């Protein structure tokens, strides 16, 4: 058997994180992803990341994270010939993903209706900050700006220190993941109907989805979610300082809290309802604060997990990546020999496993314009044509 999207061609005209990450997910599942960049303006992620040398080489870790399984070409879409080449490519494609300012591709004659006329079965996805319609459609933003806009920042932090930005660009990656889901659904729908689809992905919409239960709560009772730091609704499901490090307890439901108080030999604190727990939150937190200081975080994690009480010591990213559990999951792919890169690097693949024919990395992230000759040759252009495009800065 083959992976789900083998034989599917994706044109990836995106930059930074959300759009490229969505296309990357399809590439992992077998799609032929062709990344299109302006010859004078590489994807911004190519010079972003933790390694300055890679940034200067246009292969920054921000790009490597979502560049595998893609071929890279350059096209100046502001030129008539560049647009002509893209349209020829669209005729061979199943999906086009773009994340430029709403209306920009329409102004170039590359909007959905324009390209649908060339390829009626095309699935055309536009990623943007606020969506293709609405009063803010023309505004631009990045992950941290959407965190501010959406209310996520206002509910993050402690009562004393807030608002606080989430450490990782979670909205970008969530948008990419949701985008991959939308693209997958559209491809499945096309199998049934034979029709293409127009997808409108907005980062703000995704941010609101990430707060779904909080949104529902606010709309029900008008109460804003307040920054509470490590404090949780139940004292048995919070973080505590230990003899060494912090431990996060996860005895969330009534059954788990009963088990926790039992193994801690404090049966008098077992509650029969969440209302009782709410009323006794302060006392429970005080008792747990003292008990947790009697062992290290690592010792508490081992002790409680063996007794089926959710708990974990608070780890750094390095500690989390060294956990043998991740190695057993095959989450990371290590690349040892990649053009344009000295040494090895590792990237996350997909957050799920298939029993067979699942996500995998087949080819390393491409250098800027690495596959110009290969892809344009597939479209029927001669070596002389390609040389002419290059000298005219079309590619």
Short mmCIF file of C-alpha atoms in Angstrom, two decimals:
data_model
loop_
_atom_site.label_atom_id
_atom_site.label_comp_id
_atom_site.label_asym_id
_atom_site.label_seq_id
_atom_site.Cartn_x
_atom_site.Cartn_y
_atom_site.Cartn_z
CA UNK A 1 0.00 0.00 0.00
CA UNK A 2 1.03 3.64 -0.41
CA UNK A 3 0.71 6.68 1.79
CA UNK A 4 -2.59 8.61 1.59
CA UNK A 5 -1.38 11.52 -0.53
CA UNK A 6 1.03 9.84 -2.93
CA UNK A 7 0.18 11.11 -6.40
CA UNK A 8 -1.15 14.39 -5.00
CA UNK A 9 0.74 17.55 -6.02
CA UNK A 10 0.77 20.55 -3.70
CA UNK A 11 1.96 24.02 -4.71
CA UNK A 12 3.23 25.70 -1.55
CA UNK A 13 3.46 29.49 -1.98
CA UNK A 14 3.75 30.23 1.71
CA UNK A 15 6.26 31.65 4.15
CA UNK A 16 7.11 31.70 7.87
CA UNK A 17 5.28 28.95 9.84
CA UNK A 18 1.55 28.20 9.55
CA UNK A 19 1.20 27.71 5.79
CA UNK A 20 4.51 25.88 5.32
CA UNK A 21 3.71 23.58 8.25
CA UNK A 22 0.37 22.58 6.69
CA UNK A 23 2.06 21.71 3.40
CA UNK A 24 4.79 19.83 5.30
CA UNK A 25 2.17 17.60 6.92
CA UNK A 26 0.81 16.62 3.50
CA UNK A 27 4.32 16.02 2.26
CA UNK A 28 4.97 13.60 5.12
CA UNK A 29 1.97 11.63 3.91
CA UNK A 30 3.39 11.30 0.40
CA UNK A 31 2.33 14.44 -1.47
CA UNK A 32 4.69 16.00 -4.01
CA UNK A 33 5.09 19.45 -2.45
CA UNK A 34 6.64 22.14 -4.62
CA UNK A 35 7.66 25.19 -2.62
CA UNK A 36 7.57 28.45 -4.59
CA UNK A 37 9.64 31.46 -3.43
CA UNK A 38 10.38 34.85 -4.97
CA UNK A 39 13.93 34.83 -6.45
CA UNK A 40 14.83 37.94 -4.44
CA UNK A 41 12.79 37.23 -1.29
CA UNK A 42 13.34 33.80 0.25
CA UNK A 43 10.93 32.42 2.82
CA UNK A 44 11.51 34.43 6.00
CA UNK A 45 11.97 31.22 7.98
CA UNK A 46 15.15 30.44 6.02
CA UNK A 47 17.08 32.96 8.10
CA UNK A 48 15.40 32.31 11.44
CA UNK A 49 16.38 29.90 14.16
CA UNK A 50 18.94 29.05 16.80
CA UNK A 51 21.97 28.54 14.52
CA UNK A 52 23.42 31.73 13.04
CA UNK A 53 25.47 29.87 10.42
CA UNK A 54 22.40 28.06 9.13
CA UNK A 55 20.47 31.34 9.08
CA UNK A 56 23.16 32.95 6.92
CA UNK A 57 23.09 29.92 4.60
CA UNK A 58 19.32 30.23 4.15
CA UNK A 59 18.72 26.95 5.95
CA UNK A 60 17.67 28.17 9.40
CA UNK A 61 16.14 25.77 11.90
CA UNK A 62 12.79 27.52 11.45
CA UNK A 63 12.87 26.40 7.82
CA UNK A 64 14.33 22.95 8.45
CA UNK A 65 11.44 22.16 10.80
CA UNK A 66 8.93 22.20 7.94
CA UNK A 67 11.03 21.93 4.79
CA UNK A 68 11.44 18.17 4.41
CA UNK A 69 9.73 16.33 1.54
CA UNK A 70 9.52 19.51 -0.52
CA UNK A 71 11.09 20.58 -3.80
CA UNK A 72 11.99 24.25 -4.05
CA UNK A 73 11.69 26.54 -7.03
CA UNK A 74 11.81 30.31 -7.45
CA UNK A 75 9.26 32.32 -9.42
CA UNK A 76 8.77 36.06 -9.74
CA UNK A 77 4.98 36.21 -9.79
CA UNK A 78 5.09 39.95 -10.45
CA UNK A 79 6.16 39.17 -14.02
CA UNK A 80 3.84 37.91 -16.72
CA UNK A 81 6.14 34.99 -17.54
CA UNK A 82 6.36 34.02 -13.86
CA UNK A 83 2.58 33.90 -13.65
CA UNK A 84 2.43 31.91 -16.88
CA UNK A 85 4.81 29.33 -15.44
CA UNK A 86 2.75 29.08 -12.24
CA UNK A 87 -0.45 28.58 -14.24
CA UNK A 88 1.19 25.76 -16.16
CA UNK A 89 2.16 24.24 -12.82
CA UNK A 90 -1.38 24.71 -11.46
CA UNK A 91 -2.73 22.66 -14.36
CA UNK A 92 -0.78 19.69 -12.98
CA UNK A 93 -1.64 20.27 -9.31
CA UNK A 94 -4.26 19.14 -6.82
CA UNK A 95 -3.69 21.75 -4.10
CA UNK A 96 -2.42 25.33 -3.92
CA UNK A 97 -1.62 26.90 -0.57
CA UNK A 98 -0.82 30.62 -0.21
CA UNK A 99 -0.55 32.97 2.76
CA UNK A 100 -0.13 36.44 1.35
CA UNK A 101 -2.24 39.50 2.13
CA UNK A 102 -5.91 38.89 1.25
CA UNK A 103 -6.56 40.12 -2.26
CA UNK A 104 -2.90 40.06 -3.33
CA UNK A 105 -3.20 36.97 -5.52
CA UNK A 106 -6.50 38.16 -6.99
CA UNK A 107 -4.75 41.38 -8.02
CA UNK A 108 -2.18 39.29 -9.90
CA UNK A 109 -4.83 37.29 -11.67
CA UNK A 110 -3.98 34.26 -9.51
CA UNK A 111 -7.08 34.14 -7.30
CA UNK A 112 -9.24 31.08 -6.83
CA UNK A 113 -11.63 31.86 -9.67
CA UNK A 114 -8.71 32.55 -12.03
CA UNK A 115 -6.98 29.28 -11.27
CA UNK A 116 -10.19 27.30 -11.03
CA UNK A 117 -10.75 28.14 -14.69
CA UNK A 118 -7.47 26.36 -15.44
CA UNK A 119 -8.03 23.44 -13.05
CA UNK A 120 -11.65 22.97 -11.85
CA UNK A 121 -10.59 20.29 -9.36
CA UNK A 122 -8.03 22.52 -7.67
CA UNK A 123 -8.20 22.89 -3.89
CA UNK A 124 -7.09 26.45 -3.15
CA UNK A 125 -6.25 27.31 0.47
CA UNK A 126 -5.51 30.83 1.70
CA UNK A 127 -3.93 31.30 5.12
CA UNK A 128 -4.03 34.74 6.73
CA UNK A 129 -4.15 36.47 10.09
CA UNK A 130 -7.83 37.41 10.10
CA UNK A 131 -9.38 35.69 7.09
CA UNK A 132 -10.40 36.66 3.58
CA UNK A 133 -13.39 38.74 4.71
CA UNK A 134 -14.43 40.90 7.64
CA UNK A 135 -13.32 44.38 8.78
CA UNK A 136 -9.79 43.24 9.66
CA UNK A 137 -9.10 41.21 6.51
CA UNK A 138 -6.34 43.57 5.35
CA UNK A 139 -4.48 43.61 8.66
CA UNK A 140 -1.31 41.61 9.10
CA UNK A 141 -0.05 39.72 12.13
CA UNK A 142 2.26 37.05 13.47
CA UNK A 143 1.66 34.44 16.14
CA UNK A 144 2.41 36.76 19.06
CA UNK A 145 0.17 39.49 17.62
CA UNK A 146 -2.70 37.03 17.35
CA UNK A 147 -2.03 35.92 20.92
CA UNK A 148 -2.59 39.54 21.93
CA UNK A 149 -5.65 39.99 19.70
CA UNK A 150 -7.41 36.79 20.71
CA UNK A 151 -7.30 37.14 24.49
CA UNK A 152 -4.86 34.26 25.04
CA UNK A 153 -2.20 36.61 26.40
CA UNK A 154 -4.65 38.20 28.83
CA UNK A 155 -5.42 34.83 30.41
CA UNK A 156 -1.80 33.69 30.59
CA UNK A 157 0.58 34.42 33.46
CA UNK A 158 0.01 34.84 37.17
CA UNK A 159 -2.32 37.22 39.01
CA UNK A 160 0.76 39.36 39.70
CA UNK A 161 2.48 39.08 36.29
CA UNK A 162 0.27 39.22 33.21
CA UNK A 163 -0.42 39.29 30.32
CA UNK A 164 2.24 36.78 29.20
CA UNK A 165 2.88 35.40 25.72
CA UNK A 166 2.90 31.62 25.34
CA UNK A 167 6.52 30.49 24.95
CA UNK A 168 6.09 28.54 21.70
CA UNK A 169 4.40 29.86 18.52
CA UNK A 170 1.48 27.55 19.29
CA UNK A 171 -1.07 29.40 17.15
CA UNK A 172 1.13 29.15 14.06
CA UNK A 173 1.57 25.41 14.46
CA UNK A 174 -2.06 24.90 15.42
CA UNK A 175 -3.09 26.81 12.28
CA UNK A 176 -0.79 24.62 10.20
CA UNK A 177 -2.21 21.48 11.78
CA UNK A 178 -5.82 22.66 11.34
CA UNK A 179 -4.94 23.65 7.79
CA UNK A 180 -3.64 20.16 7.04
CA UNK A 181 -6.92 18.79 8.39
CA UNK A 182 -8.93 21.16 6.16
CA UNK A 183 -6.85 20.19 3.12
CA UNK A 184 -7.26 16.49 3.90
CA UNK A 185 -11.03 16.92 4.28
CA UNK A 186 -11.22 18.82 0.98
CA UNK A 187 -9.26 16.11 -0.82
CA UNK A 188 -11.58 13.45 0.61
CA UNK A 189 -14.61 15.52 -0.38
CA UNK A 190 -13.25 15.84 -3.91
CA UNK A 191 -13.03 12.06 -4.17
CA UNK A 192 -16.78 11.95 -3.59
CA UNK A 193 -17.91 14.99 -5.57
CA UNK A 194 -15.19 15.55 -8.15
CA UNK A 195 -15.22 19.25 -7.22
CA UNK A 196 -12.43 21.52 -6.05
CA UNK A 197 -12.67 23.68 -2.95
CA UNK A 198 -11.82 27.13 -1.60
CA UNK A 199 -10.38 27.07 1.95
CA UNK A 200 -10.14 30.22 4.07
CA UNK A 201 -7.85 29.69 7.11
CA UNK A 202 -7.58 32.47 9.70
CA UNK A 203 -5.10 32.43 12.58
CA UNK A 204 -7.53 34.36 14.79
CA UNK A 205 -10.20 31.69 14.26
CA UNK A 206 -7.73 28.99 15.28
CA UNK A 207 -6.71 30.95 18.37
CA UNK A 208 -10.34 31.10 19.46
CA UNK A 209 -10.66 27.36 18.90
CA UNK A 210 -7.67 26.80 21.19
CA UNK A 211 -9.70 28.48 23.94
CA UNK A 212 -12.97 26.75 23.03
CA UNK A 213 -14.15 25.87 26.54
CA UNK A 214 -13.17 29.31 27.83
CA UNK A 215 -15.07 30.95 24.96
CA UNK A 216 -18.16 28.91 25.78
CA UNK A 217 -17.84 29.77 29.47
CA UNK A 218 -17.52 33.49 28.81
CA UNK A 219 -20.45 33.53 26.41
CA UNK A 220 -22.53 31.73 29.02
CA UNK A 221 -21.77 33.82 32.12
CA UNK A 222 -19.71 36.81 30.98
CA UNK A 223 -16.75 35.97 33.22
CA UNK A 224 -13.32 36.57 31.73
CA UNK A 225 -10.81 33.76 32.24
CA UNK A 226 -8.20 35.15 34.61
CA UNK A 227 -4.46 34.38 34.63
CA UNK A 228 -3.89 31.87 37.40
CA UNK A 229 -0.34 30.66 36.80
CA UNK A 230 0.03 27.11 38.08
CA UNK A 231 -3.14 27.28 40.14
CA UNK A 232 -5.84 24.94 38.89
CA UNK A 233 -9.52 24.62 39.86
CA UNK A 234 -8.65 21.64 42.08
CA UNK A 235 -5.74 21.60 44.54
CA UNK A 236 -5.00 17.95 43.75
CA UNK A 237 -4.28 18.93 40.13
CA UNK A 238 -1.67 21.70 40.51
CA UNK A 239 2.10 22.26 40.55
CA UNK A 240 4.04 22.18 43.80
CA UNK A 241 7.60 22.81 44.87
CA UNK A 242 9.39 19.68 46.09
CA UNK A 243 12.70 18.94 47.78
CA UNK A 244 14.24 19.30 44.30
CA UNK A 245 12.28 20.71 41.38
CA UNK A 246 8.57 21.10 40.82
CA UNK A 247 5.98 18.40 40.35
CA UNK A 248 2.68 18.78 38.52
CA UNK A 249 -0.09 16.70 40.04
CA UNK A 250 -2.97 15.61 37.84
CA UNK A 251 -5.50 14.08 40.22
CA UNK A 252 -8.29 15.87 38.45
CA UNK A 253 -11.47 13.86 38.89
CA UNK A 254 -13.08 12.53 42.05
CA UNK A 255 -11.75 9.02 41.57
CA UNK A 256 -8.18 10.25 41.14
CA UNK A 257 -8.31 12.63 44.10
CA UNK A 258 -9.52 9.76 46.28
CA UNK A 259 -6.58 7.67 45.13
CA UNK A 260 -4.12 10.52 45.78
CA UNK A 261 -5.30 11.18 49.33
CA UNK A 262 -5.30 7.45 49.98
CA UNK A 263 -1.69 6.88 48.88
CA UNK A 264 -0.65 10.00 50.84
CA UNK A 265 -2.38 8.51 53.89
CA UNK A 266 -4.72 11.46 54.31
CA UNK A 267 -8.13 9.79 53.88
CA UNK A 268 -9.89 12.54 55.85
CA UNK A 269 -9.32 14.87 52.86
CA UNK A 270 -11.18 12.67 50.39
CA UNK A 271 -14.19 14.51 48.96
CA UNK A 272 -17.46 13.18 47.60
CA UNK A 273 -18.19 16.10 45.24
CA UNK A 274 -16.39 18.83 43.37
CA UNK A 275 -18.30 21.41 45.39
CA UNK A 276 -16.63 20.03 48.52
CA UNK A 277 -13.25 20.24 46.81
CA UNK A 278 -13.86 23.85 45.77
CA UNK A 279 -14.77 24.81 49.31
CA UNK A 280 -11.64 23.18 50.74
CA UNK A 281 -9.19 24.28 48.01
CA UNK A 282 -7.00 26.44 50.24
CA UNK A 283 -6.55 23.80 52.94
CA UNK A 284 -5.86 21.05 50.42
CA UNK A 285 -3.23 23.19 48.68
CA UNK A 286 -1.55 23.98 52.00
CA UNK A 287 -1.40 20.30 53.01
CA UNK A 288 -0.08 19.21 49.61
CA UNK A 289 2.49 22.01 49.65
CA UNK A 290 3.98 20.57 52.85
CA UNK A 291 3.79 16.93 51.78
CA UNK A 292 5.44 17.52 48.39
CA UNK A 293 8.51 19.00 50.11
CA UNK A 294 9.31 15.61 51.61
CA UNK A 295 10.57 14.11 48.33
CA UNK A 296 12.08 15.28 45.07
CA UNK A 297 9.95 15.88 41.98
CA UNK A 298 11.46 12.85 40.28
CA UNK A 299 10.70 10.67 43.31
CA UNK A 300 7.11 11.90 43.50
CA UNK A 301 6.57 11.26 39.78
CA UNK A 302 7.77 7.68 40.10
CA UNK A 303 5.90 7.03 43.35
CA UNK A 304 2.58 8.45 42.21
CA UNK A 305 2.63 7.08 38.67
CA UNK A 306 3.25 3.58 40.04
CA UNK A 307 0.05 4.05 42.02
CA UNK A 308 -1.90 5.32 38.99
CA UNK A 309 -1.99 8.97 40.06
CA UNK A 310 -1.14 11.35 37.17
CA UNK A 311 2.01 13.32 38.03
CA UNK A 312 5.15 14.62 36.35
CA UNK A 313 8.19 16.59 37.36
CA UNK A 314 8.52 19.84 35.43
CA UNK A 315 11.11 19.22 32.72
CA UNK A 316 13.16 21.41 30.41
CA UNK A 317 12.87 20.85 26.66
CA UNK A 318 16.26 19.10 26.68
CA UNK A 319 15.09 16.72 29.38
CA UNK A 320 11.84 16.05 27.54
CA UNK A 321 13.65 15.30 24.26
CA UNK A 322 15.99 12.90 26.07
CA UNK A 323 13.02 10.90 27.39
CA UNK A 324 13.17 7.37 25.90
CA UNK A 325 9.41 7.56 25.42
CA UNK A 326 9.93 9.96 22.49
CA UNK A 327 12.49 7.64 20.92
CA UNK A 328 9.97 4.80 21.11
CA UNK A 329 7.39 6.91 19.30
CA UNK A 330 9.52 7.74 16.25
CA UNK A 331 8.54 11.39 16.59
CA UNK A 332 11.91 12.76 15.44
CA UNK A 333 13.75 12.31 12.15
CA UNK A 334 17.54 12.69 12.09
CA UNK A 335 19.19 13.92 8.89
CA UNK A 336 22.91 13.23 8.62
CA UNK A 337 23.81 14.38 5.11
CA UNK A 338 21.91 17.34 3.68
CA UNK A 339 23.05 19.65 0.86
CA UNK A 340 23.85 23.10 2.18
CA UNK A 341 24.17 21.95 5.79
CA UNK A 342 27.26 20.88 7.68
CA UNK A 343 26.55 18.22 10.28
CA UNK A 344 23.30 16.59 11.30
CA UNK A 345 19.99 17.91 12.54
CA UNK A 346 16.70 16.45 13.77
CA UNK A 347 13.12 17.59 13.21
CA UNK A 348 9.69 16.55 14.49
CA UNK A 349 7.71 14.52 11.98
CA UNK A 350 4.04 13.96 12.81
CA UNK A 351 2.08 13.70 16.06
CA UNK A 352 0.55 10.33 15.17
CA UNK A 353 1.51 6.89 13.91
CA UNK A 354 -0.10 4.64 11.30
CA UNK A 355 0.02 0.87 11.45
CA UNK A 356 1.43 1.00 7.92
CA UNK A 357 2.31 3.56 5.24
CA UNK A 358 2.33 6.46 7.67
CA UNK A 359 4.15 9.79 7.79
CA UNK A 360 7.86 9.78 7.03
CA UNK A 361 10.64 11.99 5.71
CA UNK A 362 11.86 10.98 2.26
CA UNK A 363 13.94 13.96 1.24
CA UNK A 364 15.77 16.70 3.18
CA UNK A 365 14.73 20.36 3.19
CA UNK A 366 15.74 21.95 -0.13
CA UNK A 367 18.15 24.77 -0.74
CA UNK A 368 16.76 27.97 -2.22
CA UNK A 369 15.66 27.28 -5.82
CA UNK A 370 17.31 23.85 -5.72
CA UNK A 371 14.76 22.21 -8.04
CA UNK A 372 14.22 24.93 -10.63
CA UNK A 373 15.62 22.92 -13.52
CA UNK A 374 13.94 19.69 -12.42
CA UNK A 375 10.41 21.07 -11.97
CA UNK A 376 10.47 23.40 -14.97
CA UNK A 377 11.80 20.55 -17.08
CA UNK A 378 8.82 18.44 -16.00
CA UNK A 379 6.56 21.24 -17.24
CA UNK A 380 8.12 21.01 -20.70
CA UNK A 381 10.54 23.95 -20.60
CA UNK A 382 13.89 23.45 -22.31
CA UNK A 383 17.31 24.13 -20.84
CA UNK A 384 17.48 27.25 -23.02
CA UNK A 385 14.11 28.41 -21.70
CA UNK A 386 15.23 27.93 -18.10
CA UNK A 387 18.50 29.76 -18.72
CA UNK A 388 16.51 32.65 -20.17
CA UNK A 389 14.18 32.72 -17.16
CA UNK A 390 17.19 32.82 -14.87
CA UNK A 391 18.91 35.69 -16.67
CA UNK A 392 15.66 37.68 -16.72
CA UNK A 393 15.20 37.14 -12.94
CA UNK A 394 11.95 35.31 -13.56
CA UNK A 395 13.34 32.42 -11.52
#
